[in-house]
mmCIF file of C-alpha atoms in Angstrom:
data_model
loop_
_atom_site.group_PDB
_atom_site.id
_atom_site.type_symbol
_atom_site.label_atom_id
_atom_site.label_comp_id
_atom_site.label_asym_id
_atom_site.label_seq_id
_atom_site.Cartn_x
_atom_site.Cartn_y
_atom_site.Cartn_z
ATOM 1 C CA TRP J 1 25.952 0.470 26.213
ATOM 2 C CA ALA J 2 23.419 2.735 28.062
ATOM 3 C CA ILE J 3 20.654 1.113 25.653
ATOM 4 C CA GLU J 4 21.513 -2.216 26.546
ATOM 5 C CA GLU J 5 21.850 -1.366 30.612
ATOM 6 C CA ASN J 6 18.442 0.200 30.369
ATOM 7 C CA ILE J 7 16.926 -2.570 28.494
ATOM 8 C CA GLU J 8 18.175 -4.866 31.087
ATOM 9 C CA ALA J 9 17.005 -2.772 33.860
ATOM 10 C CA TYR J 10 13.610 -3.032 32.253
ATOM 11 C CA ASN J 11 13.410 -6.864 32.030
ATOM 12 C CA ASN J 12 14.431 -6.862 35.585
ATOM 13 C CA LEU J 13 11.567 -4.503 36.659
ATOM 14 C CA ILE J 14 9.156 -7.067 34.576
ATOM 15 C CA LEU J 15 10.648 -10.006 36.339
ATOM 16 C CA ALA J 16 9.922 -8.172 39.594
ATOM 17 C CA THR J 17 6.485 -7.433 38.959
ATOM 18 C CA ASP J 18 5.837 -10.945 38.291
ATOM 19 C CA ASN J 19 7.217 -12.178 41.126
ATOM 20 C CA LEU J 20 5.299 -9.380 43.272
ATOM 21 C CA ILE J 21 2.087 -10.733 41.593
ATOM 22 C CA LYS J 22 2.858 -14.206 42.802
ATOM 23 C CA ALA J 23 3.576 -12.912 46.236
ATOM 24 C CA LYS J 24 0.691 -11.022 46.562
ATOM 25 C CA PHE J 25 -1.399 -14.273 45.691
ATOM 26 C CA VAL J 26 0.170 -16.297 48.409
ATOM 27 C CA GLU J 27 0.031 -13.423 50.642
ATOM 28 C CA ASP J 28 -3.935 -13.185 50.217
ATOM 29 C CA PHE J 29 -4.751 -16.561 49.507
ATOM 30 C CA GLY J 30 -2.245 -19.018 50.942
ATOM 31 C CA GLN J 31 -2.799 -21.898 53.422
ATOM 32 C CA ASN J 32 -2.325 -19.373 56.322
ATOM 33 C CA MET J 33 -5.052 -17.399 55.048
ATOM 34 C CA ILE J 34 -7.116 -20.349 54.468
ATOM 35 C CA LYS J 35 -6.717 -21.583 57.810
ATOM 36 C CA LYS J 36 -7.037 -18.417 59.571
ATOM 37 C CA ASN J 37 -10.316 -17.452 57.676
ATOM 38 C CA LYS J 38 -11.693 -21.084 57.372
ATOM 39 C CA TRP J 39 -12.364 -20.634 53.693
ATOM 40 C CA LYS J 40 -13.887 -23.829 52.328
ATOM 41 C CA VAL J 41 -12.342 -25.360 49.354
ATOM 42 C CA GLU J 42 -14.164 -26.645 46.018
ATOM 43 C CA PRO J 43 -12.935 -28.511 43.182
ATOM 44 C CA ILE J 44 -12.367 -26.476 40.092
ATOM 45 C CA SER J 45 -14.894 -28.742 37.986
ATOM 46 C CA HIS J 46 -17.992 -27.404 40.249
ATOM 47 C CA LEU J 47 -17.277 -23.834 39.454
ATOM 48 C CA ILE J 48 -16.531 -23.974 35.867
ATOM 49 C CA ASN J 49 -18.901 -24.906 32.596
ATOM 50 C CA SER J 50 -17.716 -27.881 30.827
ATOM 51 C CA PRO J 51 -14.467 -27.197 29.083
ATOM 52 C CA LEU J 52 -14.894 -26.139 25.331
ATOM 53 C CA THR J 53 -12.690 -28.132 22.884
ATOM 54 C CA GLY J 54 -11.007 -26.358 20.509
ATOM 55 C CA GLU J 55 -11.528 -26.544 16.346
ATOM 56 C CA TRP J 56 -8.999 -26.498 13.715
ATOM 57 C CA GLY J 57 -11.146 -26.347 10.480
ATOM 58 C CA LYS J 58 -9.910 -26.209 6.975
ATOM 59 C CA GLU J 59 -7.241 -24.399 5.171
ATOM 60 C CA ASP J 60 -8.177 -20.664 4.833
ATOM 61 C CA THR J 61 -7.442 -20.169 1.444
ATOM 62 C CA ASP J 62 -9.096 -16.750 0.747
ATOM 63 C CA ASN J 63 -7.985 -15.010 3.995
ATOM 64 C CA THR J 64 -11.609 -14.845 5.485
ATOM 65 C CA GLY J 65 -11.162 -17.364 8.163
ATOM 66 C CA VAL J 66 -11.462 -17.051 12.154
ATOM 67 C CA HIS J 67 -8.326 -16.566 13.982
ATOM 68 C CA ILE J 68 -7.246 -19.708 15.938
ATOM 69 C CA VAL J 69 -4.966 -19.563 19.156
ATOM 70 C CA ARG J 70 -2.690 -22.388 19.254
ATOM 71 C CA THR J 71 -0.087 -23.351 22.001
ATOM 72 C CA THR J 72 2.554 -21.742 19.798
ATOM 73 C CA ASN J 73 0.843 -18.558 20.923
ATOM 74 C CA PHE J 74 0.987 -19.232 24.642
ATOM 75 C CA THR J 75 3.529 -17.457 26.563
ATOM 76 C CA ASP J 76 5.306 -18.352 30.054
ATOM 77 C CA THR J 77 3.794 -15.333 31.376
ATOM 78 C CA GLY J 78 0.304 -16.019 30.944
ATOM 79 C CA LYS J 79 -0.508 -13.854 28.275
ATOM 80 C CA VAL J 80 -1.263 -14.481 24.714
ATOM 81 C CA ASP J 81 1.132 -13.433 21.620
ATOM 82 C CA LEU J 82 -0.691 -12.695 18.569
ATOM 83 C CA THR J 83 2.238 -12.281 16.493
ATOM 84 C CA ASP J 84 2.160 -15.728 14.704
ATOM 85 C CA ILE J 85 -1.722 -16.344 15.006
ATOM 86 C CA VAL J 86 -3.130 -18.295 12.160
ATOM 87 C CA THR J 87 -6.799 -18.067 10.347
ATOM 88 C CA ARG J 88 -8.868 -21.145 9.431
ATOM 89 C CA GLN J 89 -12.297 -21.644 7.967
ATOM 90 C CA VAL J 90 -14.711 -23.110 10.398
ATOM 91 C CA ASP J 91 -18.315 -23.767 10.297
ATOM 92 C CA GLU J 92 -20.182 -20.335 11.813
ATOM 93 C CA ARG J 93 -22.167 -22.708 14.196
ATOM 94 C CA LYS J 94 -19.132 -23.919 15.903
ATOM 95 C CA ILE J 95 -17.816 -20.213 16.065
ATOM 96 C CA GLU J 96 -20.740 -19.045 17.800
ATOM 97 C CA LYS J 97 -20.630 -21.908 20.097
ATOM 98 C CA LYS J 98 -16.833 -22.043 20.799
ATOM 99 C CA LYS J 99 -15.508 -18.224 20.475
ATOM 100 C CA LEU J 100 -13.341 -16.689 23.077
ATOM 101 C CA LYS J 101 -14.752 -14.427 25.328
ATOM 102 C CA THR J 102 -12.905 -11.766 27.698
ATOM 103 C CA GLY J 103 -11.838 -13.517 30.953
ATOM 104 C CA ASP J 104 -11.827 -17.028 29.328
ATOM 105 C CA ILE J 105 -8.721 -19.377 30.347
ATOM 106 C CA ILE J 106 -6.943 -21.345 27.594
ATOM 107 C CA ILE J 107 -5.288 -24.560 28.946
ATOM 108 C CA GLU J 108 -2.802 -26.640 27.224
ATOM 109 C CA LYS J 109 -4.280 -30.252 26.722
ATOM 110 C CA SER J 110 -1.548 -31.631 24.337
ATOM 111 C CA GLY J 111 2.143 -30.506 24.126
ATOM 112 C CA GLY J 112 5.008 -29.981 26.585
ATOM 113 C CA SER J 113 8.132 -31.343 26.645
ATOM 114 C CA GLY J 114 10.769 -33.476 28.469
ATOM 115 C CA SER J 115 11.576 -30.472 30.737
ATOM 116 C CA LYS J 116 8.347 -28.716 30.661
ATOM 117 C CA PRO J 117 5.004 -30.603 31.344
ATOM 118 C CA VAL J 118 1.760 -29.804 29.617
ATOM 119 C CA GLY J 119 -0.925 -27.571 31.183
ATOM 120 C CA ARG J 120 0.052 -24.208 30.644
ATOM 121 C CA VAL J 121 -2.518 -21.586 30.746
ATOM 122 C CA VAL J 122 -2.949 -18.176 29.379
ATOM 123 C CA LEU J 123 -5.909 -15.649 30.076
ATOM 124 C CA TRP J 124 -7.713 -14.284 27.072
ATOM 125 C CA ASP J 125 -8.101 -10.593 27.510
ATOM 126 C CA LYS J 126 -8.263 -9.489 23.756
ATOM 127 C CA ASP J 127 -11.135 -7.799 21.893
ATOM 128 C CA MET J 128 -11.247 -9.794 18.645
ATOM 129 C CA LEU J 129 -13.191 -12.901 17.357
ATOM 130 C CA ALA J 130 -10.966 -16.096 18.014
ATOM 131 C CA LEU J 131 -11.213 -19.789 18.719
ATOM 132 C CA THR J 132 -8.495 -22.222 19.854
ATOM 133 C CA ASN J 133 -7.154 -25.233 18.561
ATOM 134 C CA ASN J 134 -7.715 -29.123 19.518
ATOM 135 C CA PHE J 135 -4.642 -28.920 21.455
ATOM 136 C CA THR J 136 -6.381 -26.715 23.801
ATOM 137 C CA ALA J 137 -9.807 -26.177 25.999
ATOM 138 C CA ILE J 138 -11.381 -23.086 27.083
ATOM 139 C CA ILE J 139 -12.275 -22.679 30.747
ATOM 140 C CA ARG J 140 -15.101 -20.583 31.828
ATOM 141 C CA VAL J 141 -16.435 -19.850 34.995
ATOM 142 C CA LYS J 142 -20.167 -20.357 35.852
ATOM 143 C CA ASP J 143 -20.573 -17.227 37.814
ATOM 144 C CA GLU J 144 -18.389 -14.323 38.180
ATOM 145 C CA LYS J 145 -20.292 -13.153 41.267
ATOM 146 C CA GLU J 146 -18.564 -16.453 43.044
ATOM 147 C CA ILE J 147 -15.238 -16.528 41.180
ATOM 148 C CA ASN J 148 -13.206 -13.883 39.436
ATOM 149 C CA PRO J 149 -11.814 -15.323 36.322
ATOM 150 C CA ILE J 150 -8.467 -13.412 36.774
ATOM 151 C CA TYR J 151 -8.237 -15.192 40.666
ATOM 152 C CA LEU J 152 -8.974 -18.526 38.885
ATOM 153 C CA PHE J 153 -6.441 -18.007 36.500
ATOM 154 C CA ARG J 154 -3.524 -16.868 38.643
ATOM 155 C CA PHE J 155 -4.422 -19.973 40.661
ATOM 156 C CA LEU J 156 -4.145 -22.415 37.600
ATOM 157 C CA PHE J 157 -1.130 -20.579 36.571
ATOM 158 C CA ASP J 158 0.500 -20.718 39.972
ATOM 159 C CA ARG J 159 -0.450 -24.485 40.186
ATOM 160 C CA TYR J 160 1.239 -25.304 36.730
ATOM 161 C CA TRP J 161 4.422 -23.407 37.631
ATOM 162 C CA MET J 162 4.352 -25.772 41.071
ATOM 163 C CA ASP J 163 4.319 -28.973 38.674
ATOM 164 C CA GLU J 164 0.855 -29.887 39.709
ATOM 165 C CA THR J 165 -0.363 -30.842 36.175
ATOM 166 C CA LYS J 166 2.353 -33.363 35.854
ATOM 167 C CA ARG J 167 0.464 -36.127 37.797
ATOM 168 C CA TYR J 168 -2.322 -35.600 35.511
ATOM 169 C CA GLU J 169 -0.355 -36.162 32.320
ATOM 170 C CA ASN J 170 -0.028 -39.248 29.814
ATOM 171 C CA LYS J 171 2.917 -39.463 27.453
ATOM 172 C CA THR J 172 2.485 -41.310 23.840
ATOM 173 C CA THR J 173 5.140 -40.859 21.527
ATOM 174 C CA GLY J 174 6.848 -37.769 23.178
ATOM 175 C CA ILE J 175 3.721 -35.796 23.230
ATOM 176 C CA HIS J 176 2.212 -35.021 26.769
ATOM 177 C CA ASN J 177 -1.741 -35.300 27.239
ATOM 178 C CA LEU J 178 -3.160 -33.737 30.163
ATOM 179 C CA ARG J 179 -6.151 -35.567 31.568
ATOM 180 C CA LEU J 180 -8.256 -32.447 31.952
ATOM 181 C CA ASP J 181 -11.232 -33.510 33.709
ATOM 182 C CA GLU J 182 -9.230 -35.612 36.416
ATOM 183 C CA TYR J 183 -7.278 -32.381 36.849
ATOM 184 C CA LEU J 184 -10.187 -30.268 37.151
ATOM 185 C CA ASP J 185 -12.190 -32.734 39.419
ATOM 186 C CA ASN J 186 -8.886 -33.171 42.031
ATOM 187 C CA THR J 187 -7.779 -29.455 41.932
ATOM 188 C CA LYS J 188 -9.389 -27.709 44.824
ATOM 189 C CA ILE J 189 -9.502 -23.982 44.857
ATOM 190 C CA PRO J 190 -10.178 -21.666 48.193
ATOM 191 C CA ILE J 191 -13.656 -19.972 47.800
ATOM 192 C CA VAL J 192 -12.847 -16.575 49.086
ATOM 193 C CA PRO J 193 -15.109 -13.559 49.587
ATOM 194 C CA ILE J 194 -15.567 -11.994 45.961
ATOM 195 C CA ASP J 195 -14.672 -8.528 47.152
ATOM 196 C CA LEU J 196 -11.066 -9.777 47.798
ATOM 197 C CA GLN J 197 -10.820 -11.696 44.582
ATOM 198 C CA ASN J 198 -11.837 -8.564 42.821
ATOM 199 C CA LYS J 199 -9.424 -6.537 45.058
ATOM 200 C CA PHE J 200 -6.532 -8.726 43.715
ATOM 201 C CA ALA J 201 -7.923 -8.581 40.309
ATOM 202 C CA ASP J 202 -7.606 -4.834 40.197
ATOM 203 C CA PHE J 203 -3.944 -5.200 41.839
ATOM 204 C CA VAL J 204 -3.114 -7.465 38.844
ATOM 205 C CA ASN J 205 -4.625 -5.401 36.110
ATOM 206 C CA VAL J 206 -2.545 -2.306 37.408
ATOM 207 C CA ALA J 207 0.671 -4.735 37.352
ATOM 208 C CA GLU J 208 0.020 -5.836 33.832
ATOM 209 C CA LYS J 209 -0.682 -2.284 32.749
ATOM 210 C CA SER J 210 2.943 -1.361 34.267
ATOM 211 C CA LYS J 211 4.350 -4.331 32.553
ATOM 212 C CA ASP J 212 2.878 -3.385 29.064
ATOM 213 C CA GLU J 213 4.059 0.148 29.385
ATOM 214 C CA THR J 214 7.636 -1.236 30.305
ATOM 215 C CA ASN J 215 7.370 -3.484 27.282
ATOM 216 C CA GLU J 216 6.756 -0.572 24.878
ATOM 217 C CA ALA J 217 9.926 1.321 26.388
ATOM 218 C CA ILE J 218 11.964 -1.707 25.407
ATOM 219 C CA LEU J 219 10.505 -1.834 22.042
ATOM 220 C CA ARG J 220 11.410 1.781 21.556
ATOM 221 C CA LEU J 221 14.897 1.340 22.895
ATOM 222 C CA GLN J 222 15.637 -1.351 20.693
ATOM 223 C CA LEU J 223 14.342 0.550 17.589
ATOM 224 C CA THR J 224 16.573 3.399 18.714
ATOM 225 C CA LYS J 225 19.712 0.830 18.985
ATOM 226 C CA LYS J 226 19.084 -0.403 15.513
ATOM 227 C CA ALA J 227 18.833 3.421 14.234
ATOM 228 C CA ILE J 228 22.210 4.225 15.759
ATOM 229 C CA ILE J 229 24.090 0.795 14.601
ATOM 230 C CA LYS J 230 22.546 1.574 11.035
ATOM 231 C CA LYS J 231 23.584 5.255 10.909
ATOM 232 C CA TYR J 232 27.247 4.651 12.279
ATOM 233 C CA PHE J 233 28.052 1.271 11.007
ATOM 234 C CA GLY J 234 25.629 1.125 7.792
#
């Protein structure tokens, strides 16, 4: 019972940290701050390179293929879950052209459901060679001296959970498809001083590190619980 209570407390702490990040973003970059500081806004499409489409390649029969991030690897917290990542055989030239880089934002182009629109985003922060599949696209900022990738990611993350992508989706045979170019052309982001963006990114990194440590604590508690059950109940 004590373990269960601690796990619940840790989960509440993670939820509170997520809410803190959201609140911090609104506090620093919300409409009140845009008006107060007279920040200009620009379409996201002006600030990024052309989105990179994904690759699916061929079956990896000898386990020498490249990792492929799918929408099943997306989490609702904006992180990539590598638990069920697959490998595929992809042409080397395509790998070099489309491989993920730290700070890339992966956006869901096709998927969604009746209760959840298409357009989820996750931030790539892994140190491994990987591509994305053809249900996704990679968003990469042109100039990190103008736009911090974490700042852009949090902006897109919040837009999604405010249902802003829903107006840009088509639905065919149950699958939701995002009109990505139209979405990026019509979604405007405030251009705030880069030092404020970087300061916010540092805040997010500290918060995410805290969440990771809390998740590790939860895992240790779960393992302890299993060991106790096995010892006393077989």
